Short mmCIF file of C-alpha atoms in Angstrom, two decimals:
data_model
loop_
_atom_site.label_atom_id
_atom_site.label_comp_id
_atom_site.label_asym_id
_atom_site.label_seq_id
_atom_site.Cartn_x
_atom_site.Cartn_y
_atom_site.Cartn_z
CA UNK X 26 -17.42 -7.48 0.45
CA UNK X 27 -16.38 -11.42 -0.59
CA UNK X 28 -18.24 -11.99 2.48
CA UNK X 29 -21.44 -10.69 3.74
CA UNK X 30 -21.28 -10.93 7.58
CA UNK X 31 -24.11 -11.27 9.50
CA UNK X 32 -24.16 -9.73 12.94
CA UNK X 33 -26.66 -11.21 15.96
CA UNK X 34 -28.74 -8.88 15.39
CA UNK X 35 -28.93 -9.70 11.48
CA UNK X 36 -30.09 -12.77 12.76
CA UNK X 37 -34.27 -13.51 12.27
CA UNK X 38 -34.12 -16.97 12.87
CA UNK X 39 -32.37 -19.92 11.72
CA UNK X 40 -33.33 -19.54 8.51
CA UNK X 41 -33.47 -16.12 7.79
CA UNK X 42 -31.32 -12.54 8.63
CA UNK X 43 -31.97 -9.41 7.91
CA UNK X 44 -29.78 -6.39 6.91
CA UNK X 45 -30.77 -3.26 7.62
CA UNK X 46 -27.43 -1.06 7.27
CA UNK X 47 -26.97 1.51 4.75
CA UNK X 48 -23.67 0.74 4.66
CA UNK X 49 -23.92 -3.18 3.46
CA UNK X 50 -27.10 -2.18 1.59
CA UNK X 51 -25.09 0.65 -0.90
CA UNK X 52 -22.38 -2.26 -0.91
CA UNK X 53 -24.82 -4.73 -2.19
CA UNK X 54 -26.51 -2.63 -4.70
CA UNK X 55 -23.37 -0.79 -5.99
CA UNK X 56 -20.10 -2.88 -6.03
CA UNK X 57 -22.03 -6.27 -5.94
CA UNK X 58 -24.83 -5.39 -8.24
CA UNK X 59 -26.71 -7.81 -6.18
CA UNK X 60 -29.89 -9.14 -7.43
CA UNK X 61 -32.71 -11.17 -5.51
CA UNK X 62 -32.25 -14.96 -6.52
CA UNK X 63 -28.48 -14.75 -6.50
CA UNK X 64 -26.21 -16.70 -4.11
CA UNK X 65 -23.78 -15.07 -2.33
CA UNK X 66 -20.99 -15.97 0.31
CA UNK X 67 -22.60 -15.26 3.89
CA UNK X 68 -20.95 -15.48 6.96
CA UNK X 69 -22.40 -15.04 10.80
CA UNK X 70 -20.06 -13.47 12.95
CA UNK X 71 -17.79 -15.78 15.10
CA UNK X 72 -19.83 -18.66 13.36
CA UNK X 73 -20.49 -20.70 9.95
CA UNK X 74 -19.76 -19.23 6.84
CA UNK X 75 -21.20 -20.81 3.01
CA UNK X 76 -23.84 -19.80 0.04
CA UNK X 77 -26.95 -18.08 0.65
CA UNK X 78 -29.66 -16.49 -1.52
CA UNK X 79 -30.65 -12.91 -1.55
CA UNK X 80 -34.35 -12.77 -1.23
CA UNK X 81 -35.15 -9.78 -1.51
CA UNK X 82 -33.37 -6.45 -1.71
CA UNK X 83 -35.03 -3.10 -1.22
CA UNK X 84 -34.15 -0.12 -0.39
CA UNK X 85 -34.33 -0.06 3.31
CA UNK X 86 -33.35 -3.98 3.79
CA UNK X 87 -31.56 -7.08 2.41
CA UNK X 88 -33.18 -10.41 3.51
CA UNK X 89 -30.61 -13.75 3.42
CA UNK X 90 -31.83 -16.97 3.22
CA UNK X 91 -28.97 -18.92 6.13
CA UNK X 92 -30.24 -22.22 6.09
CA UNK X 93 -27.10 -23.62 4.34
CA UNK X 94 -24.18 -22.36 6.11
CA UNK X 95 -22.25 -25.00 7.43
CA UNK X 96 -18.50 -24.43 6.43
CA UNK X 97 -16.38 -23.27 8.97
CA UNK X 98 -14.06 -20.16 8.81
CA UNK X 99 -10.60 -20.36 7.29
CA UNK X 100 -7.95 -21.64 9.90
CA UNK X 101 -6.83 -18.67 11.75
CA UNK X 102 -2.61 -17.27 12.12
CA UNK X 103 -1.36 -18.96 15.73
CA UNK X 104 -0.03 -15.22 17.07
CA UNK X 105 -1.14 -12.68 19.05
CA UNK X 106 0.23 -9.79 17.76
CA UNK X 107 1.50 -6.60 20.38
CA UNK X 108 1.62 -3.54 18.03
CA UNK X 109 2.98 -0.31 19.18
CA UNK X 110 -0.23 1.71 18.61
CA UNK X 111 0.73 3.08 14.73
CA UNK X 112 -0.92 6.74 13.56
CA UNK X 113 -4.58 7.00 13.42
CA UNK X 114 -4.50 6.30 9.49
CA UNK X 115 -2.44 3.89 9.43
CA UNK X 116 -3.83 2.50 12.26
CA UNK X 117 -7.11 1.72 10.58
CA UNK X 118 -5.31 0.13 7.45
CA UNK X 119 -2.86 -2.42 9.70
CA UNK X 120 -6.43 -4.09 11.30
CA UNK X 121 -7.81 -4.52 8.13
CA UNK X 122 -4.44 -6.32 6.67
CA UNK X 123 -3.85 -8.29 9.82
CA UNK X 124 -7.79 -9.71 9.79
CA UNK X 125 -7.53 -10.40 6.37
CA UNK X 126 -4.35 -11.98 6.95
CA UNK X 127 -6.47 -14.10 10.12
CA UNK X 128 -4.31 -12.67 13.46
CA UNK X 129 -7.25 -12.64 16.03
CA UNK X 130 -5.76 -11.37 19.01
CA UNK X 131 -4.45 -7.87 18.82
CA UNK X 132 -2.26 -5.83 21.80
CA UNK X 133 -1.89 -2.01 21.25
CA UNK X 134 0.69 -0.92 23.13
CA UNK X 135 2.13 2.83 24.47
CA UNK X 136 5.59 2.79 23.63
CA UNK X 137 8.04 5.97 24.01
CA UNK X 138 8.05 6.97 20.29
CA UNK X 139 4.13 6.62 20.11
CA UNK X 140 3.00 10.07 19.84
CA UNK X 141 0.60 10.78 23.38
CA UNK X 142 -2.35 12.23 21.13
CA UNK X 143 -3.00 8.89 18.97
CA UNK X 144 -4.31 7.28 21.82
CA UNK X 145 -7.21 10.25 21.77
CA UNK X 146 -7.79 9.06 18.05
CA UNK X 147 -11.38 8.44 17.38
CA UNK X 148 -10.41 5.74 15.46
CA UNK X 149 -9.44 3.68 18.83
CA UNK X 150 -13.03 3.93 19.65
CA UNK X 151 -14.66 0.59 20.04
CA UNK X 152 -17.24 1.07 16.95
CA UNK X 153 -14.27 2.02 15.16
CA UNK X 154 -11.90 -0.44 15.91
CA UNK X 155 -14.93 -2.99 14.92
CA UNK X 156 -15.46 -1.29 11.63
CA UNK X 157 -12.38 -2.40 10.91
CA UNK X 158 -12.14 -5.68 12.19
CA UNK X 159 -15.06 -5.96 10.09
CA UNK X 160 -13.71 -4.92 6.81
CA UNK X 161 -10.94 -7.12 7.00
CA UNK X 162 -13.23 -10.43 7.70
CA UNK X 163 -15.47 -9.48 4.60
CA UNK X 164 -12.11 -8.90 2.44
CA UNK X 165 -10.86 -12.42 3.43
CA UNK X 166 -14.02 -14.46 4.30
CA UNK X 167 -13.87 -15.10 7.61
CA UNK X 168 -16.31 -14.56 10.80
CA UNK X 169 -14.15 -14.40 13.38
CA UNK X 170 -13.73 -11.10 14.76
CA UNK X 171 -10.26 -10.80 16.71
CA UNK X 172 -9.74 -9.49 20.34
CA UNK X 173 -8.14 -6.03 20.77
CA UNK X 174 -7.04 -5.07 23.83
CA UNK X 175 -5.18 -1.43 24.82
CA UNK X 176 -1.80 -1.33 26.87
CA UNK X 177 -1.86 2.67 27.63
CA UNK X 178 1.65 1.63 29.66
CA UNK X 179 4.44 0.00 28.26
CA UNK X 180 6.27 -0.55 32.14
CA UNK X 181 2.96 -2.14 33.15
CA UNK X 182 2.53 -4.10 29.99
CA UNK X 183 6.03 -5.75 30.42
CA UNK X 184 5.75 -6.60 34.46
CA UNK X 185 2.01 -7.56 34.27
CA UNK X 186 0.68 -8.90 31.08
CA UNK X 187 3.90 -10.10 29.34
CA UNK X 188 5.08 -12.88 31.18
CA UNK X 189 1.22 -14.52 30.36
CA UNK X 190 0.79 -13.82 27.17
CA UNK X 191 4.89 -15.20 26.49
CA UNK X 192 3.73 -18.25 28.70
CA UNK X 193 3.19 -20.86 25.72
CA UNK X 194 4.12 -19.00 22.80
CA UNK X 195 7.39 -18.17 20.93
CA UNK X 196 8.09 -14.80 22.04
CA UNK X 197 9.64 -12.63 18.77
CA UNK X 198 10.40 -9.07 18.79
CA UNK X 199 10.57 -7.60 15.63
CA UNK X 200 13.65 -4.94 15.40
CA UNK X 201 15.86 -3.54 12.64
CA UNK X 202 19.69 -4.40 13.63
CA UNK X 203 18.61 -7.91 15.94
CA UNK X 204 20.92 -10.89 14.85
CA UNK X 205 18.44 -13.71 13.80
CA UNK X 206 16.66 -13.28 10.66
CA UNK X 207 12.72 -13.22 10.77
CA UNK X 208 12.06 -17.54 11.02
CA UNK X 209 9.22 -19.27 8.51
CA UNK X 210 6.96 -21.02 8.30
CA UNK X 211 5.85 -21.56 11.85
CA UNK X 212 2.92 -23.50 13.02
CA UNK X 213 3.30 -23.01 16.73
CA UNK X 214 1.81 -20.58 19.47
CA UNK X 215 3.87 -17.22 18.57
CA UNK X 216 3.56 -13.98 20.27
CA UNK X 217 4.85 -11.17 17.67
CA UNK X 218 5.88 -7.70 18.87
CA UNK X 219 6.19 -4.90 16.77
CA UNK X 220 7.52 -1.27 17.44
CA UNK X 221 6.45 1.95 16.21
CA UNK X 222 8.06 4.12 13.22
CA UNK X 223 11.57 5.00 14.58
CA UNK X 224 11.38 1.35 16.68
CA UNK X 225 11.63 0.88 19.97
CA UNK X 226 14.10 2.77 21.91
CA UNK X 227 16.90 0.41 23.61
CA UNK X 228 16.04 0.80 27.24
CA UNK X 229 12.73 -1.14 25.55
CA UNK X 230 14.65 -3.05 23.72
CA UNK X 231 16.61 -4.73 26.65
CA UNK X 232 13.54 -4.82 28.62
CA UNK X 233 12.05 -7.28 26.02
CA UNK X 234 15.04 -9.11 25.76
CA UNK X 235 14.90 -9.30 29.36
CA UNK X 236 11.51 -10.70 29.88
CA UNK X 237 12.63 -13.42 27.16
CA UNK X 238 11.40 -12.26 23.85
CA UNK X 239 13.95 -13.54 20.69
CA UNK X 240 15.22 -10.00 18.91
CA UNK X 241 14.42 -10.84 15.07
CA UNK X 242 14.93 -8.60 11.98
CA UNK X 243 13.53 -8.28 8.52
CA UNK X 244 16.78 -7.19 7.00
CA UNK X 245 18.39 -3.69 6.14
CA UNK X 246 15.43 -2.14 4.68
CA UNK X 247 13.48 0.32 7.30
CA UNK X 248 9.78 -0.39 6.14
CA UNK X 249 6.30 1.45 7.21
CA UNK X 250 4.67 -0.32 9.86
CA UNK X 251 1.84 -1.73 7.70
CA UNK X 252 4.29 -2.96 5.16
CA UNK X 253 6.39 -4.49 8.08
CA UNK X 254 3.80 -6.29 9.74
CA UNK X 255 1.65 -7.95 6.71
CA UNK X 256 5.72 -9.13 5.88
CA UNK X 257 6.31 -10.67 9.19
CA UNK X 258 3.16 -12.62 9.48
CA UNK X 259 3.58 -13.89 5.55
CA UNK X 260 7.16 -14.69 6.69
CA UNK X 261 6.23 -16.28 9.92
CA UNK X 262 3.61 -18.57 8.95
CA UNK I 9 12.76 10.16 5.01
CA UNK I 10 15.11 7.96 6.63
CA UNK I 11 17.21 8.35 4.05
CA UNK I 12 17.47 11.69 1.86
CA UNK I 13 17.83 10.72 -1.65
CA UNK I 14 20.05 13.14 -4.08
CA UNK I 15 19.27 13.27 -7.44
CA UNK I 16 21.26 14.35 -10.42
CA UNK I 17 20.11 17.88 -10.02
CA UNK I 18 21.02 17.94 -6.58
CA UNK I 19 24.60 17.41 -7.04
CA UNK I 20 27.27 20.24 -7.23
CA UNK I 21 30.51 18.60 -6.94
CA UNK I 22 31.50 15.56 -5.36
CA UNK I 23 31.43 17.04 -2.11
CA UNK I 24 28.43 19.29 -2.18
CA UNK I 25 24.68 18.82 -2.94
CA UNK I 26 21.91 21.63 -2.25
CA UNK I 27 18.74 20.50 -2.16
CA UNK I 28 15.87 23.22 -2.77
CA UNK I 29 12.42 21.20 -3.51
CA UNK I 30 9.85 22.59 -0.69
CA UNK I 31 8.82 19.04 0.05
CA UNK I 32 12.08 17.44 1.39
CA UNK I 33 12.89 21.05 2.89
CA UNK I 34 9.40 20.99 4.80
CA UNK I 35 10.52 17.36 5.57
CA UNK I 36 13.90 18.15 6.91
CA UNK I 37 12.19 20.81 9.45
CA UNK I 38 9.34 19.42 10.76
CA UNK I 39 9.51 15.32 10.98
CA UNK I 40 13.40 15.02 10.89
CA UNK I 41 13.57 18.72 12.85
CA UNK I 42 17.10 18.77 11.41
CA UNK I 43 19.84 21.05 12.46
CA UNK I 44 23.00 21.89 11.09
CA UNK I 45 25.68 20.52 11.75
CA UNK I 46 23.51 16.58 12.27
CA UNK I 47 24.99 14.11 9.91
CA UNK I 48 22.29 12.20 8.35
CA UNK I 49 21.67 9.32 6.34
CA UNK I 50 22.57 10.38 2.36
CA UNK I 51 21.80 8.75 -0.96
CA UNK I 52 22.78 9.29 -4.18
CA UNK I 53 19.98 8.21 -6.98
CA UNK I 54 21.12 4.76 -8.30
CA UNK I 55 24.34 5.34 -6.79
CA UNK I 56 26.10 5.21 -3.09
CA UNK I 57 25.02 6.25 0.00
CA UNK I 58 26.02 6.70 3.77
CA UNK I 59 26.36 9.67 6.28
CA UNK I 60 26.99 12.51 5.58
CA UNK I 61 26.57 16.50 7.49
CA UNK I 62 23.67 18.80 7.11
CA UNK I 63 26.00 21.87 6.91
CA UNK I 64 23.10 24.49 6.35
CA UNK I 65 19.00 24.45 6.61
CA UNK I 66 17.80 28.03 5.31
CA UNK I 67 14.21 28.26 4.50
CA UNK I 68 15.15 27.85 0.40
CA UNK I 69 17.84 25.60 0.33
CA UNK I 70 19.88 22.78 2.27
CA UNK I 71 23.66 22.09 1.92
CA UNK I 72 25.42 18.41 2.36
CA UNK I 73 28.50 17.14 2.62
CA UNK I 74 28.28 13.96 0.09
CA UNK I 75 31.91 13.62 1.06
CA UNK I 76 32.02 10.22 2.84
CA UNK I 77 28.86 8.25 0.73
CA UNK I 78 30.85 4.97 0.83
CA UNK I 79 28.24 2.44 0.95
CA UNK I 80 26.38 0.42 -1.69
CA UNK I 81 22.41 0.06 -1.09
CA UNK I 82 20.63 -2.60 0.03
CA UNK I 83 20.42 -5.83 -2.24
CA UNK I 84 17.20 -5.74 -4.49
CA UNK I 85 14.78 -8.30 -4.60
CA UNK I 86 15.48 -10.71 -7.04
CA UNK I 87 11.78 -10.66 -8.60
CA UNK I 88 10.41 -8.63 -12.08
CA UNK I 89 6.74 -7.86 -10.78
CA UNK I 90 4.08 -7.78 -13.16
CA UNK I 91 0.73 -6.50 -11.34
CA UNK I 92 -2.83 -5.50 -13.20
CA UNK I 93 -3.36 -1.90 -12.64
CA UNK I 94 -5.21 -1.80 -8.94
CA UNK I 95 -7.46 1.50 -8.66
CA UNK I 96 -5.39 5.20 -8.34
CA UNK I 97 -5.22 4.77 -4.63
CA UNK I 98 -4.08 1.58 -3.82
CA UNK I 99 -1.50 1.58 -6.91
CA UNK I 100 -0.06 4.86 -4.78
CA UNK I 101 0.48 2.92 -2.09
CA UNK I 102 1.62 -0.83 -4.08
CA UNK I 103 4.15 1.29 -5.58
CA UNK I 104 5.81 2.28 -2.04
CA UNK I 105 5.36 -0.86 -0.57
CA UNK I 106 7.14 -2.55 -2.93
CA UNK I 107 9.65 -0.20 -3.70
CA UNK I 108 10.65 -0.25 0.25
CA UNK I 109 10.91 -4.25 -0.17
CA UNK I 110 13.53 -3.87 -2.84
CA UNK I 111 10.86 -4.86 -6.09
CA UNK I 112 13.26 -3.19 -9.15
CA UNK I 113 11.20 -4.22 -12.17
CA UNK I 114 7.48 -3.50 -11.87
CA UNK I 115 5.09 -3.79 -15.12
CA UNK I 116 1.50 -2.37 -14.67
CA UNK I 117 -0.71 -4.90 -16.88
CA UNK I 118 -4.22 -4.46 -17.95
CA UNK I 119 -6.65 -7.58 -17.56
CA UNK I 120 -9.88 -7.98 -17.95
CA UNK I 121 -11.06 -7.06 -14.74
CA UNK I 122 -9.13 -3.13 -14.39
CA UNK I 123 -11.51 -0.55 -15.08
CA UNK I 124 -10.13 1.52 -18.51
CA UNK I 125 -10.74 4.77 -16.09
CA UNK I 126 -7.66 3.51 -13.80
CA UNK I 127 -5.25 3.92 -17.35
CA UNK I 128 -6.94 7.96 -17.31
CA UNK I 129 -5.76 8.08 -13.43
CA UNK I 130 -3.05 11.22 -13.28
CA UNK I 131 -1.32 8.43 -10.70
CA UNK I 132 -0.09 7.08 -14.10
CA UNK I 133 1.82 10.21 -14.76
CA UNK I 134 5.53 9.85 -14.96
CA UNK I 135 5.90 12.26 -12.50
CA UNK I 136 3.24 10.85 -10.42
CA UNK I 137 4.60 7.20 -10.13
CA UNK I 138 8.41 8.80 -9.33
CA UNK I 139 7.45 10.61 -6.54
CA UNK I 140 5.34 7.11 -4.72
CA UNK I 141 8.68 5.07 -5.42
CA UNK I 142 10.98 8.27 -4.10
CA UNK I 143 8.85 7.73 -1.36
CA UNK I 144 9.55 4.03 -1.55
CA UNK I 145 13.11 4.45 -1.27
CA UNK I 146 13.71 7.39 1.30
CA UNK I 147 11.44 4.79 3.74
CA UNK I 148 13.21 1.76 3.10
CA UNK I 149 17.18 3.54 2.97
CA UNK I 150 17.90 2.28 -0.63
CA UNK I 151 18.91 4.34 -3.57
CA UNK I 152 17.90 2.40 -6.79
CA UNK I 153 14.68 3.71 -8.10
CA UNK I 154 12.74 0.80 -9.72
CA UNK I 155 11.70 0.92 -13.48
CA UNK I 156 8.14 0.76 -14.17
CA UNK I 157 6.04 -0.56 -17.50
CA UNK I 158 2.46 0.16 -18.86
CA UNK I 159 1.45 -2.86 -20.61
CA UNK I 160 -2.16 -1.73 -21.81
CA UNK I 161 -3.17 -4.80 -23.57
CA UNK I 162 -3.13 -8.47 -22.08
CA UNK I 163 -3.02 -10.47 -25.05
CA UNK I 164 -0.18 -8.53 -26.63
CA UNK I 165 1.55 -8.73 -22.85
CA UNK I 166 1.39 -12.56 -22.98
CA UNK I 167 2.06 -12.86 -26.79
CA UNK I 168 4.88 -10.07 -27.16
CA UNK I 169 6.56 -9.65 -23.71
CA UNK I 170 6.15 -12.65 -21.42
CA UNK I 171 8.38 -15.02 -23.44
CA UNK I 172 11.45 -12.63 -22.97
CA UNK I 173 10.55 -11.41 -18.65
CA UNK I 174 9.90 -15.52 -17.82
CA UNK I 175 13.20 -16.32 -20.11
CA UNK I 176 16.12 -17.47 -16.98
CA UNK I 177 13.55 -16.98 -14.57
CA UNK I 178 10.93 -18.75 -12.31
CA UNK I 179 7.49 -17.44 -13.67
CA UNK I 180 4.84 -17.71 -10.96
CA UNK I 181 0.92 -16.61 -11.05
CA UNK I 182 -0.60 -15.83 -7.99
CA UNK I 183 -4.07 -16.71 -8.35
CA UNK I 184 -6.61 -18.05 -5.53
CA UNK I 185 -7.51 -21.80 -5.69
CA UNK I 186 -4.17 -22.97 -7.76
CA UNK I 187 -3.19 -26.11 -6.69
CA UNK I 188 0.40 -25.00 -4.92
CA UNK I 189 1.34 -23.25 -2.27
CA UNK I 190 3.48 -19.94 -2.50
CA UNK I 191 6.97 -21.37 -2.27
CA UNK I 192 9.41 -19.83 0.82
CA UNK I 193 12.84 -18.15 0.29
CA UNK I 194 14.05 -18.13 -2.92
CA UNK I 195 16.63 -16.64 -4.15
CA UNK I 196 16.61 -17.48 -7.53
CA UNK I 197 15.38 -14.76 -10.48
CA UNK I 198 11.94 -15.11 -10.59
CA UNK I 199 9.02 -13.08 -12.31
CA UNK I 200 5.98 -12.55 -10.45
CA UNK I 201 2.10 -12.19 -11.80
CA UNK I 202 -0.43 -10.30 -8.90
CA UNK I 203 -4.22 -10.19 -10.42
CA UNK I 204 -6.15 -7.34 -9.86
CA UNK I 205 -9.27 -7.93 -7.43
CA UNK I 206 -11.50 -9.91 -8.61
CA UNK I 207 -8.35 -12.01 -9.77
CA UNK I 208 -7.63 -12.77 -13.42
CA UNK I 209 -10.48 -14.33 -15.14
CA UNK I 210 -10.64 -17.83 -16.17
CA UNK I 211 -8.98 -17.10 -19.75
CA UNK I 212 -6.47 -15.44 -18.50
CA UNK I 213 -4.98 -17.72 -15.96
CA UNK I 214 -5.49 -20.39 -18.85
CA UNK I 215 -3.12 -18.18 -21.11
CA UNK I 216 -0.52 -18.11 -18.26
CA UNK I 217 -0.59 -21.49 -17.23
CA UNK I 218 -0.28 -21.86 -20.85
CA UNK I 219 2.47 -19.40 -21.32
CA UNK I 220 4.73 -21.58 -18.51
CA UNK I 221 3.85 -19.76 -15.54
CA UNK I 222 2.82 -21.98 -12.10
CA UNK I 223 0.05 -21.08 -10.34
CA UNK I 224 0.51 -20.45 -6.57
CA UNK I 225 -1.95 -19.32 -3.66
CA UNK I 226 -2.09 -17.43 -0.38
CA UNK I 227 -4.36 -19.98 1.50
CA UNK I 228 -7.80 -19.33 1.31
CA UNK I 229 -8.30 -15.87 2.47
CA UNK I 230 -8.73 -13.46 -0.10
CA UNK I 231 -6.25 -10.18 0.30
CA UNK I 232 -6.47 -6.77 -0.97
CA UNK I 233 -3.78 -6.43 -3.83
CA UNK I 234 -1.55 -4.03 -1.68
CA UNK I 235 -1.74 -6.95 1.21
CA UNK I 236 -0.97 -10.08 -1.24
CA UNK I 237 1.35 -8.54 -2.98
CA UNK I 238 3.73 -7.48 0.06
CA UNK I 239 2.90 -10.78 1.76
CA UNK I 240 3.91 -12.93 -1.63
CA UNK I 241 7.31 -11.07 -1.33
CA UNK I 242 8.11 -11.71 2.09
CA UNK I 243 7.04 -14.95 1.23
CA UNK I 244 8.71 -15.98 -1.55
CA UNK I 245 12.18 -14.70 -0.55
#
């Protein structure tokens, strides 16, 4: 953790929070070798960030002094980011990279080469989505937890929710054998689609196309989809 | 595997190679579900590659054409990598990820801030390290397996070794809170320092700066090695 994040509920009052997890708490004691007095980084979810002293730390709690947080979170990546729901595994390691990396609004879309059974993954559970989320904001030092919505229907997802989410943002569509090369360095609204291994199929394909989305490509290589996408968004912005 | 890669062994005569290792045989049946008679993407280790036909799957052994392997690989990155030994896992993983973005030079560097357990990991083993960049390769369709360094000592690195790897090409540190950015699309030779976490420590990055390397930064997030290091790539070329 570079960042301890403080949830609402962390929260005593202005001054004070209150961790009660065993999870943070082993964190504390065994990879920060935290000791009362010191100042750490503290962040409270979706809110300031800054130094803070442990107060106390015992076995059952951690107590924060808050009263000096007023930095605000790093700037975050201008993309919302449709992801063709990846293996359960792999799954889990993509949100950490793409909080870390600051995306904070995340589509998970059915596409035809998604296997059926990863959408009965316990890792799409809500507490384990979040777990996630949350690992990647205490890598990177950030408090903003992103969005993540589920598209169980790719037909659906193109007719219904595309044409919004396209509406003021740079549609891409990230596909081995598309003619324009990945663009950098953007600083504009971007929506960023990204298939699943083996890619979309072409009758998805020309459906994106369709609806507007730019076909872009990251070259010859084939990479995994966690390699793919922490490439794209380094590329992109 | 979307490529298989042939090595030496493999090869019976210019037209034939029989591959008998269980784990590209258990590959070939149940993720690729290959048949005979499929032609199939074909790669010759640090040689040509292209399509060539399955012409028989028995549960011990698998015959290909390597008739028609016409093609040259992808082009490599033009980068020499020199990364401080992460922990077993995550170097596992590094390995493929770079490998897949065309990385051919790789040296594993101890710093102050690797644990001396990592340098006991069996992940260190040559036959350990071929198989993650194998797997690097069959992903990303290339053929060229990377060469890979132990430098145990950093003084010695900087002293002995860096003068020759930054000689004709564009040394760069990556190192959070260095005063440039990571520079877009080069395509120049260039030789590339990754800290482990925790970074390099403040001696270190003096010896480099010293040494003629620049210092360049991410932003101010701070990444996982496997996450920087992919996103510097796709960054920086």
């Amino acid at each position: 953790m570079n960042l301890i994040l403080l949830s609402p509920a962390d929260i005593e009052t202005d001054r004070l929070a209150r961790v009660t997890d065993p999870r943070r708490l082993a964190h504390l004691r065994t990879v920060n070798r935290a000791r009362a007095g010191e100042r750490m980084t503290l962040g409270i979810e979706d809110g300031r960030m800054g130094q803070g002293e442990l107060l106390t730390l015992a076995d059952d709690e951690a107590l924060f002094d808050i009263a000096d947080l007023d930095q605000p979170p790093p700037p975050a990546l201008p993309v919302h980011l449709v992801l063709a729901l990846p293996r359960p595994r792999m799954l889990a390691r993509t949100l950490e990279h793409v909080t870390a990396l600051g995306v904070k609004q995340i589509t998970l879309l059915h596409t035809r080469r998604v296997e059926k059974s990863y959408w009965q993954s316990p890792e799409l559970t809500a507490e384990k989505i979040r777990h996630h989320l949350v690992l990647g904001l205490e890598q990177a030092r950030d408090t903003r937890l992103p969005s993540v919505t589920l598209a169980k229907g790719f037909r659906p997802f193109v007719e219904d929710h595309l044409p919004g989410l396209a509406e003021g943002r740079r549609a891409l569509m990230a596909h081995p054998g598309m003619p324009n090369a990945c663009p950098r360095g953007l600083d504009t609204p971007t929506l960023l689609l990204v298939g699943p291994e083996g890619g979309f199929i072409p009758w998805e394909v020309e459906r994106l196309l369709a609806a507007g989305c730019e076909g872009i490509h990251l070259g010859p290589r084939i990479l995994r989809v966690e390699t793919a996408v922490t490439a794209l968004l380094a590329r992109l912005f």
